[in-house]
Coordinates of C-alpha atoms and ligand atoms in Angstrom, one line a residue:
X1 CA 14.9 4.0 16.2
X2 CA 11.6 3.0 14.7
X3 CA 11.0 -0.3 13.0
X4 CA 10.4 1.5 9.8
X5 CA 14.0 2.5 10.1
X6 CA 14.9 -1.1 10.8
X7 CA 13.4 -2.1 7.4
X8 CA 15.3 0.6 5.7
X9 CA 18.5 -0.7 7.2
X10 CA 17.8 -3.9 5.2
X11 CA 18.3 -1.9 2.0
X12 CA 22.0 -1.2 2.5
X13 CA 22.7 -1.7 -1.1
X14 CA 20.6 1.2 -2.3
X15 CA 22.6 4.0 -3.8
X16 CA 21.9 7.4 -2.1
X17 CA 20.4 10.0 -4.3
X18 CA 18.8 13.5 -3.7
X19 CA 15.5 13.2 -1.9
X20 CA 12.5 15.0 -3.3
X21 CA 11.0 17.1 -0.6
X22 CA 7.5 18.2 0.5
X23 CA 6.2 21.6 -0.7
X24 CA 3.1 23.4 0.3
X25 CA 0.6 24.3 -2.4
X26 CA -2.5 26.5 -2.3
X27 CA -5.8 24.7 -3.1
X28 CA -9.3 26.3 -3.7
X29 CA -12.1 24.1 -2.6
X30 CA -14.7 23.9 -5.4
X31 CA -17.4 23.1 -2.9
X32 CA -17.1 25.6 -0.1
X33 CA -14.6 28.0 -1.6
X34 CA -12.1 27.6 1.3
X35 CA -8.6 28.4 0.4
X36 CA -6.1 26.2 2.1
X37 CA -2.5 24.8 2.1
X38 CA -2.0 21.2 1.0
X39 CA 1.3 19.2 0.8
X40 CA 2.7 18.1 -2.5
X41 CA 5.4 15.6 -3.1
X42 CA 6.9 15.0 -6.6
X43 CA 6.7 11.5 -8.0
X44 CA 9.9 9.7 -9.0
X45 CA 11.5 8.4 -5.8
X46 CA 11.2 4.6 -6.4
X47 CA 14.5 3.8 -4.6
X48 CA 12.8 1.5 -2.2
X49 CA 11.7 -0.7 -5.1
X50 CA 8.4 -1.6 -6.7
X51 CA 5.9 -4.1 -5.3
X52 CA 4.3 -6.2 -8.0
X53 CA 1.0 -4.5 -7.6
X54 CA 2.9 -1.4 -8.7
X55 CA 3.4 0.4 -5.3
X56 CA 6.6 2.3 -5.7
X57 CA 8.4 2.5 -2.3
X58 CA 10.2 5.8 -1.8
X59 CA 13.2 6.2 0.7
X60 CA 12.1 9.8 1.2
X61 CA 8.4 10.9 1.8
X62 CA 6.0 8.6 0.1
X63 CA 4.5 10.5 -2.9
X64 CA 1.3 8.4 -2.7
X65 CA 0.6 9.9 0.8
X66 CA 0.4 13.4 -0.7
X67 CA -1.6 12.8 -4.0
X68 CA -4.9 13.4 -2.2
X69 CA -5.7 16.8 -0.6
X70 CA -8.6 17.5 1.8
X71 CA -10.5 20.7 2.3
X72 CA -10.1 21.3 6.0
X73 CA -13.6 23.1 6.1
X74 CA -16.0 20.7 4.3
X75 CA -13.9 17.5 3.8
X76 CA -14.0 17.5 0.0
X77 CA -11.0 15.5 -1.1
X78 CA -9.3 14.4 -4.3
X79 CA -6.3 14.7 -6.6
X80 CA -4.9 18.1 -7.6
X81 CA -7.1 18.0 -10.8
X82 CA -10.2 17.7 -8.6
X83 CA -9.4 21.2 -7.2
X84 CA -9.0 22.7 -10.7
X85 CA -11.2 25.9 -10.9
X86 CA -13.0 24.3 -13.8
X87 CA -14.1 21.3 -11.7
X88 CA -17.9 21.4 -11.7
X89 CA -19.6 20.0 -8.6
X90 CA -23.3 19.3 -9.3
X91 CA -25.8 20.8 -6.8
X92 CA -26.9 17.3 -5.6
X93 CA -23.2 16.4 -4.9
X94 CA -22.6 19.7 -3.1
X95 CA -25.7 19.0 -0.9
X96 CA -24.3 15.5 0.0
X97 CA -21.0 16.9 1.0
X98 CA -22.2 20.0 2.9
X99 CA -25.7 18.9 4.2
X100 CA -26.9 15.3 4.0
X101 CA -25.3 12.9 4.7
X102 CA -22.4 15.4 4.9
X103 CA -18.7 14.6 5.0
X104 CA -17.2 14.3 8.4
X105 CA -13.6 15.3 9.2
X106 CA -11.8 13.6 12.1
X107 CA -12.4 15.3 15.4
X108 CA -10.3 18.3 16.1
X109 CA -9.2 18.8 12.5
X110 CA -10.2 22.1 10.8
X111 CA -8.9 25.1 8.8
X112 CA -6.6 26.2 11.6
X113 CA -4.7 22.9 11.5
X114 CA -1.5 22.0 9.6
X115 CA -2.4 19.7 6.7
X116 CA 0.2 17.2 8.2
X117 CA -2.3 16.7 11.1
X118 CA -4.7 14.8 8.8
X119 CA -3.7 11.1 8.2
X120 CA -3.3 10.0 4.6
X121 CA -5.7 7.1 5.3
X122 CA -8.5 9.6 6.3
X123 CA -7.8 11.7 3.1
X124 CA -8.2 8.7 0.9
X125 CA -11.4 7.5 2.7
X126 CA -12.9 11.0 2.2
X127 CA -11.8 11.0 -1.5
X128 CA -13.3 7.6 -2.2
X129 CA -16.7 8.9 -0.8
X130 CA -16.4 12.0 -3.0
X131 CA -15.6 9.9 -6.1
X132 CA -18.7 7.7 -5.4
X133 CA -21.0 10.7 -4.9
X134 CA -19.5 12.4 -8.0
X135 CA -20.1 9.2 -10.0
X136 CA -16.5 9.1 -11.3
X137 CA -15.5 6.2 -13.5
X138 CA -14.9 2.7 -12.2
X139 CA -11.3 2.9 -13.4
X140 CA -10.7 6.1 -11.4
X141 CA -12.3 4.6 -8.3
X142 CA -10.2 1.4 -8.8
X143 CA -7.0 3.5 -8.7
X144 CA -8.1 5.4 -5.7
X145 CA -8.9 2.2 -3.8
X146 CA -5.6 0.6 -4.9
X147 CA -3.6 3.6 -3.6
X148 CA -5.6 3.6 -0.4
X149 CA -4.5 -0.1 0.0
X150 CA -0.9 1.0 -0.5
X151 CA -1.2 3.6 2.2
X152 CA -2.7 0.9 4.6
X153 CA 0.3 -1.3 3.7
X154 CA 2.9 1.3 4.4
X155 CA 1.3 2.7 7.6
X156 CA 0.8 -0.9 8.8
X157 CA 4.4 -1.9 8.4
X158 CA 5.6 -0.6 11.8
X159 CA 6.7 -2.5 14.9
X160 CA 8.4 -1.0 18.1
X161 CA 12.1 -1.3 18.2
X162 CA 12.2 -4.1 20.8
X163 CA 15.8 -5.1 21.5
X164 CA 15.6 -8.7 20.5
X165 CA 13.8 -7.8 17.3
X166 CA 16.4 -5.3 16.4
X167 CA 19.2 -7.9 16.9
X168 CA 17.3 -10.4 14.7
X169 CA 16.8 -7.8 11.9
X170 CA 20.6 -7.2 12.0
X171 CA 21.3 -11.0 12.1
X172 CA 19.2 -11.8 9.0
X173 CA 21.1 -9.2 6.9
X174 CA 23.6 -12.1 6.2
X175 CA 21.0 -13.6 3.9
X176 CA 20.5 -10.5 1.8
X177 CA 21.7 -11.1 -1.7
X178 CA 23.5 -8.2 -3.5
X179 CA 21.4 -5.8 -5.6
X180 CA 22.4 -6.2 -9.2
X181 CA 22.7 -3.0 -11.2
X182 CA 19.2 -1.8 -12.2
X183 CA 17.7 -4.4 -10.0
X184 CA 14.5 -4.0 -8.0
X185 CA 15.2 -3.8 -4.3
X186 CA 11.9 -5.4 -3.5
X187 CA 13.0 -8.6 -5.3
X188 CA 16.1 -8.6 -3.1
X189 CA 13.9 -8.2 0.0
X190 CA 11.7 -11.1 -1.1
X191 CA 14.7 -13.3 -1.7
X192 CA 16.0 -12.4 1.8
X193 CA 12.5 -13.3 3.2
X194 CA 12.7 -16.7 1.4
X195 CA 16.1 -17.5 2.8
X196 CA 14.8 -16.5 6.4
X197 CA 11.8 -18.8 5.8
X198 CA 14.1 -21.6 4.8
X199 CA 16.3 -21.1 7.9
X200 CA 13.2 -21.2 10.1
X201 CA 12.0 -24.4 8.4
X202 CA 15.4 -26.1 8.8
X203 CA 15.1 -25.7 12.6
X204 CA 18.1 -23.3 12.8
X205 CA 16.5 -21.3 15.7
X206 CA 15.7 -22.3 19.3
X207 CA 12.2 -21.8 20.8
X208 CA 13.3 -18.4 22.2
X209 CA 14.8 -17.1 19.0
X210 CA 12.2 -18.4 16.5
X211 CA 9.2 -16.2 17.4
X212 CA 11.4 -13.1 16.8
X213 CA 12.7 -14.4 13.5
X214 CA 9.2 -15.2 12.4
X215 CA 8.1 -11.7 13.4
X216 CA 11.0 -10.1 11.5
X217 CA 10.0 -12.2 8.4
X218 CA 6.3 -11.2 8.9
X219 CA 7.4 -7.5 8.9
X220 CA 9.3 -7.9 5.6
X221 CA 6.4 -9.7 4.0
X222 CA 3.8 -7.3 5.4
X223 CA 5.8 -4.3 4.0
X224 CA 5.3 -5.7 0.5
X225 CA 1.7 -6.8 1.0
X226 CA 2.5 -10.5 0.7
X227 CA 0.0 -11.7 3.2
X228 CA -0.6 -15.4 2.5
X229 CA 2.3 -16.3 4.7
X230 CA 2.1 -13.3 7.0
X231 CA -1.5 -13.7 8.3
X232 CA -1.1 -17.2 9.8
X233 CA 2.3 -16.1 11.4
X234 CA 0.8 -12.9 12.9
X235 CA -2.3 -14.8 14.2
X236 CA 0.0 -17.2 16.0
X237 CA 2.4 -14.5 17.3
X238 CA -0.2 -12.0 18.5
X239 CA -0.9 -14.2 21.6
X240 CA 2.8 -15.2 22.2
X241 CA 3.0 -14.5 25.9
X242 CA 6.8 -14.0 26.2
X243 CA 6.5 -11.0 23.9
X244 CA 6.1 -7.7 25.8
X245 CA 2.6 -6.3 25.7
X246 CA 3.7 -3.4 23.6
X247 CA 4.9 -5.8 20.9
X248 CA 1.7 -7.8 21.0
X249 CA -0.4 -4.7 20.7
X250 CA 1.7 -3.6 17.6
X251 CA 1.2 -7.0 16.1
X252 CA -2.5 -6.7 16.5
X253 CA -2.4 -3.3 14.8
X254 CA -0.4 -4.7 12.0
X255 CA -2.8 -7.5 11.6
X256 CA -5.7 -5.1 11.5
X257 CA -4.0 -3.0 8.9
X258 CA -3.9 -6.1 6.6
X259 CA -7.7 -6.5 6.9
X260 CA -8.0 -2.8 5.9
X261 CA -5.7 -3.2 3.0
X262 CA -7.6 -6.2 1.8
X263 CA -10.9 -4.3 2.0
X264 CA -9.4 -1.7 -0.3
X265 CA -8.0 -4.3 -2.6
X266 CA -11.3 -6.1 -2.8
X267 CA -13.0 -2.7 -3.7
X268 CA -10.2 -2.0 -6.3
X269 CA -10.7 -5.4 -7.8
X270 CA -14.4 -4.9 -8.2
X271 CA -13.9 -1.5 -9.8
X272 CA -11.2 -2.5 -12.2
X273 CA -13.2 -5.7 -13.2
X274 CA -16.3 -3.6 -13.9
X275 CA -14.3 -1.1 -15.9
X276 CA -12.6 -3.8 -18.1
X277 CA -15.8 -5.8 -18.6
X278 CA -17.8 -2.8 -19.6
X279 CA -14.9 -1.6 -21.8
X280 CA -14.5 1.7 -19.9
X281 CA -10.7 1.3 -19.9
X282 CA -8.8 3.0 -22.7
X283 CA -7.0 0.5 -25.1
X284 CA -3.6 1.5 -23.8
X285 CA -4.5 0.8 -20.2
X286 CA -6.4 -2.4 -20.8
X287 CA -3.5 -4.9 -20.6
X288 CA -2.0 -3.3 -17.4
X289 CA -5.6 -3.3 -15.9
X290 CA -5.8 -7.1 -16.6
X291 CA -2.4 -7.6 -15.0
X292 CA -3.5 -5.7 -11.9
X293 CA -6.6 -7.9 -11.8
X294 CA -4.4 -10.9 -11.7
X295 CA -2.3 -9.4 -9.0
X296 CA -5.2 -8.2 -6.8
X297 CA -6.9 -11.7 -7.1
X298 CA -3.5 -13.4 -6.2
X299 CA -3.1 -11.1 -3.1
X300 CA -6.6 -11.9 -2.0
X301 CA -6.0 -15.7 -2.3
X302 CA -8.1 -16.2 -5.4
X303 CA -5.5 -18.1 -7.5
X304 CA -7.8 -19.5 -10.2
X305 CA -9.1 -16.0 -11.1
X306 CA -5.5 -14.6 -10.8
X307 CA -4.3 -17.1 -13.4
X308 CA -7.1 -16.3 -15.8
X309 CA -6.4 -12.5 -15.6
X310 CA -2.6 -13.0 -16.0
X311 CA -3.3 -15.1 -19.1
X312 CA -5.5 -12.4 -20.5
X313 CA -2.8 -9.8 -19.8
X314 CA 0.0 -11.7 -21.4
X315 CA -2.1 -12.6 -24.5
X316 CA -2.4 -8.9 -25.2
X317 CA 0.5 -7.6 -27.3
X318 CA 0.3 -4.1 -25.8
X319 CA 1.3 -5.4 -22.2
X320 CA 4.7 -3.7 -21.4
X321 CA 7.6 -6.2 -21.3
X322 CA 8.4 -5.8 -17.5
X323 CA 4.7 -6.5 -16.7
X324 CA 4.7 -9.6 -19.0
X325 CA 7.7 -11.0 -17.1
X326 CA 6.0 -10.4 -13.8
X327 CA 2.7 -11.9 -15.0
X328 CA 4.5 -15.0 -16.1
X329 CA 6.3 -15.4 -12.8
X330 CA 3.3 -14.7 -10.7
X331 CA 1.2 -17.1 -12.8
X332 CA 3.8 -19.8 -12.2
X333 CA 3.6 -19.2 -8.4
X334 CA -0.1 -19.3 -8.4
X335 CA -0.1 -22.6 -10.4
X336 CA 2.5 -24.2 -8.2
X337 CA 0.4 -23.3 -5.1
X338 CA -2.8 -24.8 -6.3
Ligands
ZN401 ZN1 -14.4 22.8 1.2

């Protein structure tokens, strides 16, 4: 049993529904003309709940992993629309991809490989480089970086199934509130996390139990990209000598994945801010972009800027109702934490 499965066990109230599967689709590379198979996963599986920066967790394959395809010959990467036969690649961009500086695929990956052999994180990194060289819009680059942050979050939310950790994960199930009809499973997980944090603060656990409960709490928070509490906990736990070495190594990997996620978030923030400021964002997307800027600033620990962007979002009448509610709640949390 992997710890990813452990986290899923926390979601016992989720109603089972048919899982969308992966299918293989043919792609034509507009740069080197290679024809290759890519994996495609339909959107719509949001049964794991939605994080407030709009990452929709699936219980089946995560669609965000499969939105980006990579040519196994030259490394050109992008969404399905970037492989449209009408996609024009200017000669200077083609030279950058094929000659200098040239895209580099991970060692050992080539046209003979299964597309599953290339990690989603590598595909996103290549796509971001292609979008920069192709001078795509700041808004498009913002989304690409935000999705790369989600992949880093999801890939980084894994710990080995160490016995005591497994027992703690089962124990804290008692604090899980029921999921109301139409409710967001992420809200339930965050409420569970709050109750676990309260139990730790109240001194309920002895010195042998406490580090495992803290680690379980850190795993839940990391899974939703809520790092303000997670980082200090992981920084303390990574050197906790009674933990087996395999666990300490996994904690270090999780901590590194937070740094990677934050780098993508910072890039997404810069791109969205430039797009909104220069009025590149279409009127329909402007208010959600302001909301996301609030959310990205909050996640990066910049509360003052977050409040200012949440205010800008809520003052815009075109902001969808659900985002308005979230913006008001997140603003209140930021204001309380100042
Ligand atoms: Zn190619």
